[in-house]
Amino acid sequence: MMEIRTPKTHKAKRVLEKRAPKLVENGKKTLILHGTKTSATLSSVLMELYRLKKGGAIKYSRRNENIRPFESGGETSLEFFSQKTDCSIFAYGSHTKKRPDNLVLGRMYDHHVYDLIEVGIDNFKSLLSFSYDKKIAPHEGSKPFICFTGEGFENVPELKQLKEVLTDLFRGEVVDNLNLTGLDRAYICSAISPTKVFLTHCAIKLKKSGTIVPRIELVEVGPSMDLVIRRNRLPNEGLRKEAMKSSKDKPKKKVKNVDQDDVLGKRGRIFIPEQEVGKTPLPDKSKGVKRERREGKLKKKNKEEGSASKKHKESE
C-alpha cells in the first residue's frame, strides 16, 4: 500500500495550500528541459526562453534520456518534474539527425500531459546579435503585447494550437488593469505558411503624438526565429471538457456591515459610539459672558491698584 505522508511543518502546509486548486489560479510557470543531445542553437534558444520568462520559469541543465513526450510511457519523467516544480507549461529541446534543432512545447493538466506541439528552429538570432539603445530594453517581469498576424491562426488547426500554447507561454500573470508605461515589450508572431511561423521579440518605445495616447514604435531586440511545425497532439474531447470547467462561484469581496434583504434590498449598519451629553463640553460663544468676564477682570485690576496706592500713602 502507498504511504500517505501529511505535512508536519507550517512551511510544508503553506506549500501544499499554494499548490491546491483555486477559483482563480496563479500564473503558469514554465519548465525548461534538455534532451539526450542538444545543439548549440537549441541550447541558446532554451537559454533565451529562460531569460524572457525569468521569475516565472525553472530551467534544468542536465540531460534527460527518459523523456519522450510523443511516445507511450515517455512522459512519466516529464510529469514527475511538473509535479515537483509545480509547472504547467514545458519546453523540451532535443537534437537528432531525423529532427534537428527540435523544440517540443506542451501544457499540463493536473500534472499530466494535456497537449503537445513540436517545432523546428530555423534562422535563429540571439538577443546579443541585435544593437539598440539599452535604455529601452524591456524590464524583467513586465506584461507583453502578443500579436498574431495571418489567417492561418484562425483556419489551420496546428497554427491555432500553436497560438494557444504561445499565449500561455508568454502572457505571464493574468491581471485586470494595466499601466500603459509598464507595457514595454511585444511578441510578434506572423504565419508565413500553414507550417511556418516567424516569431520575434520587440521593445515598445513611447513617443509624443500631440494627444493623450502616445505614439508607439517597435524596436526589435531579439531573439527572433522561425518555427516550423512538425508534429502535434491535441487533447481528447473528454480531457478538454474537464480542463475547461470553471466554477460558477466567483470570489466576492466581503463588505462589512452590509446585508441583502429580499424585501428591503441592500441594507447597511452604522455604528455610533455612545454619547454622554452631560460630560461633553459645550462651546461658549455668547458675547454677554465674554463681556462679563472682561468687566470682572477690569474690576479686579482696579481693586488691586487701589489697595496698592492706599498702602503706599500709609507708608508715607
GROMACS .gro file of C-alpha atoms in nm:
model
  316
    1MET     CA    1   0.000   0.000   0.000
    2MET     CA    2   0.109   0.356  -0.071
    3GLU     CA    3   0.209   0.559   0.229
    4ILE     CA    4   0.021   0.887   0.263
    5ARG     CA    5   0.251   1.149   0.408
    6THR     CA    6   0.097   1.454   0.572
    7PRO     CA    7   0.284   1.784   0.623
    8LYS     CA    8   0.436   1.820   0.967
    9THR     CA    9   0.559   2.179   0.950
   10HIS     CA   10   0.383   2.509   0.880
   11LYS     CA   11   0.608   2.569   0.580
   12ALA     CA   12   0.506   2.239   0.422
   13LYS     CA   13   0.138   2.320   0.483
   14ARG     CA   14   0.176   2.658   0.315
   15VAL     CA   15   0.342   2.495   0.012
   16LEU     CA   16   0.056   2.246  -0.025
   17GLU     CA   17  -0.207   2.520   0.013
   18LYS     CA   18  -0.030   2.722  -0.254
   19ARG     CA   19  -0.041   2.429  -0.496
   20ALA     CA   20  -0.401   2.334  -0.417
   21PRO     CA   21  -0.674   2.410  -0.677
   22LYS     CA   22  -0.815   2.765  -0.660
   23LEU     CA   23  -1.106   2.954  -0.813
   24VAL     CA   24  -0.855   3.195  -0.968
   25GLU     CA   25  -0.532   3.013  -1.046
   26ASN     CA   26  -0.184   3.161  -1.018
   27GLY     CA   27   0.027   3.247  -1.322
   28LYS     CA   28   0.161   2.948  -1.515
   29LYS     CA   29   0.528   2.862  -1.463
   30THR     CA   30   0.744   2.717  -1.739
   31LEU     CA   31   0.970   2.412  -1.707
   32ILE     CA   32   1.270   2.411  -1.944
   33LEU     CA   33   1.447   2.078  -2.004
   34HIS     CA   34   1.730   1.941  -2.219
   35GLY     CA   35   1.714   1.612  -2.407
   36THR     CA   36   1.984   1.350  -2.451
   37LYS     CA   37   2.156   1.567  -2.710
   38THR     CA   38   2.112   1.936  -2.785
   39SER     CA   39   2.282   2.155  -3.043
   40ALA     CA   40   2.439   2.495  -2.974
   41THR     CA   41   2.145   2.665  -3.145
   42LEU     CA   42   1.890   2.481  -2.936
   43SER     CA   43   2.081   2.548  -2.612
   44SER     CA   44   2.076   2.919  -2.697
   45VAL     CA   45   1.701   2.904  -2.767
   46LEU     CA   46   1.631   2.741  -2.430
   47MET     CA   47   1.850   2.997  -2.253
   48GLU     CA   48   1.674   3.286  -2.428
   49LEU     CA   49   1.335   3.144  -2.329
   50TYR     CA   50   1.454   3.127  -1.969
   51ARG     CA   51   1.568   3.491  -1.982
   52LEU     CA   52   1.238   3.606  -2.129
   53LYS     CA   53   1.047   3.412  -1.861
   54LYS     CA   54   1.283   3.493  -1.574
   55GLY     CA   55   1.091   3.488  -1.249
   56GLY     CA   56   0.831   3.251  -1.395
   57ALA     CA   57   1.048   2.966  -1.524
   58ILE     CA   58   1.260   2.682  -1.390
   59LYS     CA   59   1.548   2.552  -1.603
   60TYR     CA   60   1.729   2.218  -1.566
   61SER     CA   61   2.062   2.193  -1.748
   62ARG     CA   62   2.119   1.817  -1.708
   63ARG     CA   63   2.043   1.574  -1.990
   64ASN     CA   64   1.724   1.369  -1.965
   65GLU     CA   65   1.733   1.037  -2.150
   66ASN     CA   66   1.395   0.902  -2.041
   67ILE     CA   67   1.175   1.184  -2.172
   68ARG     CA   68   0.990   1.100  -2.496
   69PRO     CA   69   0.681   1.325  -2.497
   70PHE     CA   70   0.516   1.171  -2.805
   71GLU     CA   71   0.583   0.808  -2.710
   72SER     CA   72   0.374   0.596  -2.478
   73GLY     CA   73   0.536   0.589  -2.133
   74GLY     CA   74   0.789   0.856  -2.232
   75GLU     CA   75   0.609   1.130  -2.042
   76THR     CA   76   0.649   0.976  -1.694
   77SER     CA   77   0.965   1.170  -1.608
   78LEU     CA   78   0.813   1.485  -1.756
   79GLU     CA   79   0.507   1.456  -1.533
   80PHE     CA   80   0.732   1.390  -1.232
   81PHE     CA   81   0.927   1.713  -1.295
   82SER     CA   82   0.599   1.901  -1.348
   83GLN     CA   83   0.465   1.788  -1.011
   84LYS     CA   84   0.795   1.855  -0.838
   85THR     CA   85   0.827   2.212  -0.967
   86ASP     CA   86   0.453   2.293  -0.994
   87CYS     CA   87   0.493   2.396  -1.361
   88SER     CA   88   0.203   2.372  -1.608
   89ILE     CA   89   0.397   2.457  -1.928
   90PHE     CA   90   0.717   2.295  -2.051
   91ALA     CA   91   0.974   2.345  -2.326
   92TYR     CA   92   1.182   2.038  -2.412
   93GLY     CA   93   1.477   2.062  -2.653
   94SER     CA   94   1.641   1.774  -2.837
   95HIS     CA   95   1.862   1.731  -3.144
   96THR     CA   96   1.875   1.426  -3.369
   97LYS     CA   97   1.964   1.357  -3.729
   98LYS     CA   98   1.599   1.297  -3.818
   99ARG     CA   99   1.472   1.605  -3.627
  100PRO     CA  100   1.750   1.866  -3.588
  101ASP     CA  101   1.701   2.162  -3.353
  102ASN     CA  102   1.375   2.017  -3.223
  103LEU     CA  103   1.168   2.203  -2.965
  104VAL     CA  104   0.860   2.048  -2.801
  105LEU     CA  105   0.615   2.286  -2.633
  106GLY     CA  106   0.331   2.149  -2.425
  107ARG     CA  107   0.085   2.214  -2.147
  108MET     CA  108  -0.004   2.008  -1.842
  109TYR     CA  109  -0.336   1.948  -1.670
  110ASP     CA  110  -0.331   1.810  -1.318
  111HIS     CA  111   0.041   1.735  -1.378
  112HIS     CA  112  -0.043   1.517  -1.679
  113VAL     CA  113   0.035   1.597  -2.043
  114TYR     CA  114  -0.258   1.792  -2.191
  115ASP     CA  115  -0.136   1.870  -2.543
  116LEU     CA  116   0.190   1.880  -2.740
  117ILE     CA  117   0.329   2.059  -3.042
  118GLU     CA  118   0.672   2.002  -3.193
  119VAL     CA  119   0.854   2.271  -3.393
  120GLY     CA  120   1.191   2.301  -3.562
  121ILE     CA  121   1.409   2.610  -3.512
  122ASP     CA  122   1.536   2.793  -3.822
  123ASN     CA  123   1.711   3.130  -3.874
  124PHE     CA  124   1.768   3.185  -3.503
  125LYS     CA  125   1.911   3.522  -3.396
  126SER     CA  126   2.015   3.565  -3.036
  127LEU     CA  127   1.949   3.870  -2.822
  128LEU     CA  128   2.318   3.959  -2.834
  129SER     CA  129   2.312   3.994  -3.214
  130PHE     CA  130   2.082   4.300  -3.200
  131SER     CA  131   2.213   4.652  -3.144
  132TYR     CA  132   1.981   4.909  -2.988
  133ASP     CA  133   1.965   5.170  -2.714
  134LYS     CA  134   1.982   4.979  -2.385
  135LYS     CA  135   1.754   5.237  -2.219
  136ILE     CA  136   1.451   5.090  -2.399
  137ALA     CA  137   1.532   4.731  -2.305
  138PRO     CA  138   1.225   4.558  -2.155
  139HIS     CA  139   1.219   4.518  -1.779
  140GLU     CA  140   1.208   4.180  -1.612
  141GLY     CA  141   0.856   4.061  -1.533
  142SER     CA  142   0.674   4.321  -1.744
  143LYS     CA  143   0.349   4.233  -1.923
  144PRO     CA  144   0.379   4.188  -2.301
  145PHE     CA  145   0.165   4.255  -2.604
  146ILE     CA  146   0.118   3.939  -2.813
  147CYS     CA  147   0.029   3.994  -3.178
  148PHE     CA  148  -0.068   3.713  -3.418
  149THR     CA  149  -0.085   3.810  -3.785
  150GLY     CA  150  -0.210   3.580  -4.058
  151GLU     CA  151  -0.531   3.396  -4.143
  152GLY     CA  152  -0.366   3.064  -4.063
  153PHE     CA  153  -0.405   3.122  -3.689
  154GLU     CA  154  -0.783   3.106  -3.737
  155ASN     CA  155  -0.811   2.839  -4.009
  156VAL     CA  156  -0.525   2.587  -3.966
  157PRO     CA  157  -0.568   2.356  -3.658
  158GLU     CA  158  -0.190   2.327  -3.598
  159LEU     CA  159  -0.145   2.704  -3.602
  160LYS     CA  160  -0.447   2.752  -3.375
  161GLN     CA  161  -0.289   2.514  -3.124
  162LEU     CA  162   0.049   2.689  -3.154
  163LYS     CA  163  -0.124   3.022  -3.089
  164GLU     CA  164  -0.281   2.890  -2.768
  165VAL     CA  165   0.048   2.743  -2.644
  166LEU     CA  166   0.249   3.060  -2.720
  167THR     CA  167  -0.014   3.275  -2.549
  168ASP     CA  168   0.007   3.066  -2.232
  169LEU     CA  169   0.386   3.063  -2.255
  170PHE     CA  170   0.442   3.440  -2.278
  171ARG     CA  171   0.144   3.615  -2.117
  172GLY     CA  172   0.253   3.576  -1.753
  173GLU     CA  173   0.021   3.674  -1.469
  174VAL     CA  174  -0.343   3.750  -1.555
  175VAL     CA  175  -0.435   4.099  -1.431
  176ASP     CA  176  -0.742   4.324  -1.459
  177ASN     CA  177  -0.573   4.664  -1.501
  178LEU     CA  178  -0.252   4.769  -1.671
  179ASN     CA  179  -0.035   5.080  -1.656
  180LEU     CA  180   0.050   5.191  -2.010
  181THR     CA  181   0.404   5.286  -1.912
  182GLY     CA  182   0.463   4.931  -1.783
  183LEU     CA  183   0.400   4.778  -2.128
  184ASP     CA  184   0.749   4.778  -2.275
  185ARG     CA  185   0.763   4.460  -2.488
  186ALA     CA  186   0.573   4.283  -2.764
  187TYR     CA  187   0.587   3.938  -2.924
  188ILE     CA  188   0.506   3.938  -3.295
  189CYS     CA  189   0.401   3.605  -3.450
  190SER     CA  190   0.349   3.601  -3.827
  191ALA     CA  191   0.212   3.299  -4.012
  192ILE     CA  192   0.431   3.274  -4.324
  193SER     CA  193   0.275   2.944  -4.437
  194PRO     CA  194   0.046   2.675  -4.289
  195THR     CA  195   0.351   2.512  -4.127
  196LYS     CA  196   0.586   2.805  -4.061
  197VAL     CA  197   0.567   3.095  -3.814
  198PHE     CA  198   0.809   3.386  -3.770
  199LEU     CA  199   0.850   3.484  -3.405
  200THR     CA  200   1.031   3.799  -3.290
  201HIS     CA  201   1.061   3.998  -2.969
  202CYS     CA  202   1.037   4.380  -2.980
  203ALA     CA  203   1.071   4.664  -2.731
  204ILE     CA  204   0.797   4.928  -2.720
  205LYS     CA  205   0.906   5.290  -2.746
  206LEU     CA  206   0.650   5.556  -2.650
  207LYS     CA  207   0.674   5.893  -2.826
  208LYS     CA  208   0.474   6.216  -2.815
  209SER     CA  209   0.177   6.227  -3.051
  210GLY     CA  210   0.007   6.555  -2.954
  211THR     CA  211  -0.278   6.363  -2.789
  212ILE     CA  212  -0.331   6.172  -2.465
  213VAL     CA  213  -0.244   5.842  -2.633
  214PRO     CA  214   0.130   5.827  -2.718
  215ARG     CA  215   0.266   5.707  -3.050
  216ILE     CA  216   0.414   5.357  -3.035
  217GLU     CA  217   0.728   5.243  -3.213
  218LEU     CA  218   0.863   4.887  -3.215
  219VAL     CA  219   1.236   4.821  -3.188
  220GLU     CA  220   1.349   4.462  -3.247
  221VAL     CA  221   1.561   4.349  -2.953
  222GLY     CA  222   1.561   3.973  -3.010
  223PRO     CA  223   1.555   3.687  -3.002
  224SER     CA  224   1.392   3.600  -3.336
  225MET     CA  225   1.341   3.264  -3.504
  226ASP     CA  226   1.131   3.064  -3.748
  227LEU     CA  227   0.912   2.790  -3.600
  228VAL     CA  228   0.847   2.502  -3.844
  229ILE     CA  229   0.561   2.280  -3.724
  230ARG     CA  230   0.646   1.907  -3.731
  231ARG     CA  231   0.417   1.704  -3.504
  232ASN     CA  232   0.131   1.786  -3.271
  233ARG     CA  233  -0.106   1.607  -3.038
  234LEU     CA  234  -0.442   1.754  -2.941
  235PRO     CA  235  -0.619   1.667  -2.614
  236ASN     CA  236  -0.916   1.433  -2.638
  237GLU     CA  237  -1.262   1.581  -2.601
  238GLY     CA  238  -1.322   1.444  -2.252
  239LEU     CA  239  -0.997   1.586  -2.117
  240ARG     CA  240  -1.064   1.922  -2.285
  241LYS     CA  241  -1.407   1.950  -2.121
  242GLU     CA  242  -1.257   1.858  -1.783
  243ALA     CA  243  -0.980   2.117  -1.815
  244MET     CA  244  -1.214   2.391  -1.938
  245LYS     CA  245  -1.451   2.363  -1.641
  246SER     CA  246  -1.487   2.679  -1.438
  247SER     CA  247  -1.656   2.739  -1.107
  248LYS     CA  248  -1.981   2.937  -1.103
  249ASP     CA  249  -1.899   3.069  -0.758
  250LYS     CA  250  -1.685   3.371  -0.824
  251PRO     CA  251  -1.485   3.509  -0.531
  252LYS     CA  252  -1.655   3.819  -0.396
  253LYS     CA  253  -1.511   4.083  -0.172
  254LYS     CA  254  -1.681   4.077   0.163
  255VAL     CA  255  -1.829   4.415   0.251
  256LYS     CA  256  -1.855   4.476   0.622
  257ASN     CA  257  -2.187   4.574   0.782
  258VAL     CA  258  -2.386   4.534   0.459
  259ASP     CA  259  -2.675   4.286   0.429
  260GLN     CA  260  -2.909   4.190   0.147
  261ASP     CA  261  -3.278   4.161   0.229
  262ASP     CA  262  -3.540   4.017  -0.007
  263VAL     CA  263  -3.793   4.286   0.085
  264LEU     CA  264  -3.589   4.593   0.178
  265GLY     CA  265  -3.299   4.522  -0.057
  266LYS     CA  266  -2.948   4.630   0.035
  267ARG     CA  267  -2.915   4.746   0.395
  268GLY     CA  268  -2.620   4.888   0.585
  269ARG     CA  269  -2.546   4.911   0.957
  270ILE     CA  270  -2.391   5.224   1.105
  271PHE     CA  271  -2.230   5.207   1.448
  272ILE     CA  272  -2.236   5.532   1.651
  273PRO     CA  273  -2.040   5.546   1.977
  274GLU     CA  274  -2.238   5.609   2.297
  275GLN     CA  275  -2.275   5.981   2.357
  276GLU     CA  276  -2.257   6.121   2.713
  277VAL     CA  277  -2.421   6.458   2.677
  278GLY     CA  278  -2.365   6.558   3.040
  279LYS     CA  279  -1.989   6.519   3.017
  280THR     CA  280  -1.949   6.673   2.673
  281PRO     CA  281  -1.806   7.028   2.697
  282LEU     CA  282  -2.022   7.275   2.507
  283PRO     CA  283  -1.863   7.567   2.322
  284ASP     CA  284  -1.918   7.904   2.490
  285LYS     CA  285  -1.961   8.165   2.221
  286SER     CA  286  -2.206   8.406   2.388
  287LYS     CA  287  -2.091   8.770   2.375
  288GLY     CA  288  -2.254   8.858   2.707
  289VAL     CA  289  -2.049   8.608   2.901
  290LYS     CA  290  -1.728   8.737   2.739
  291ARG     CA  291  -1.822   9.097   2.831
  292GLU     CA  292  -1.889   8.999   3.197
  293ARG     CA  293  -1.550   8.827   3.212
  294ARG     CA  294  -1.375   9.135   3.078
  295GLU     CA  295  -1.559   9.363   3.327
  296GLY     CA  296  -1.478   9.127   3.613
  297LYS     CA  297  -1.108   9.126   3.520
  298LEU     CA  298  -1.109   9.507   3.493
  299LYS     CA  299  -1.273   9.548   3.838
  300LYS     CA  300  -1.025   9.310   3.993
  301LYS     CA  301  -0.738   9.503   3.838
  302ASN     CA  302  -0.870   9.842   3.964
  303LYS     CA  303  -0.921   9.698   4.309
  304GLU     CA  304  -0.565   9.574   4.323
  305GLU     CA  305  -0.433   9.911   4.206
  306GLY     CA  306  -0.644  10.095   4.468
  307SER     CA  307  -0.521   9.878   4.753
  308ALA     CA  308  -0.161   9.926   4.638
  309SER     CA  309  -0.191  10.306   4.631
  310LYS     CA  310  -0.355  10.306   4.979
  311LYS     CA  311  -0.070  10.107   5.125
  312HIS     CA  312   0.178  10.349   4.969
  313LYS     CA  313   0.010  10.654   5.133
  314GLU     CA  314   0.003  10.487   5.473
  315SER     CA  315   0.369  10.412   5.449
  316GLU     CA  316   0.442  10.778   5.376
   0.00000   0.00000   0.00000
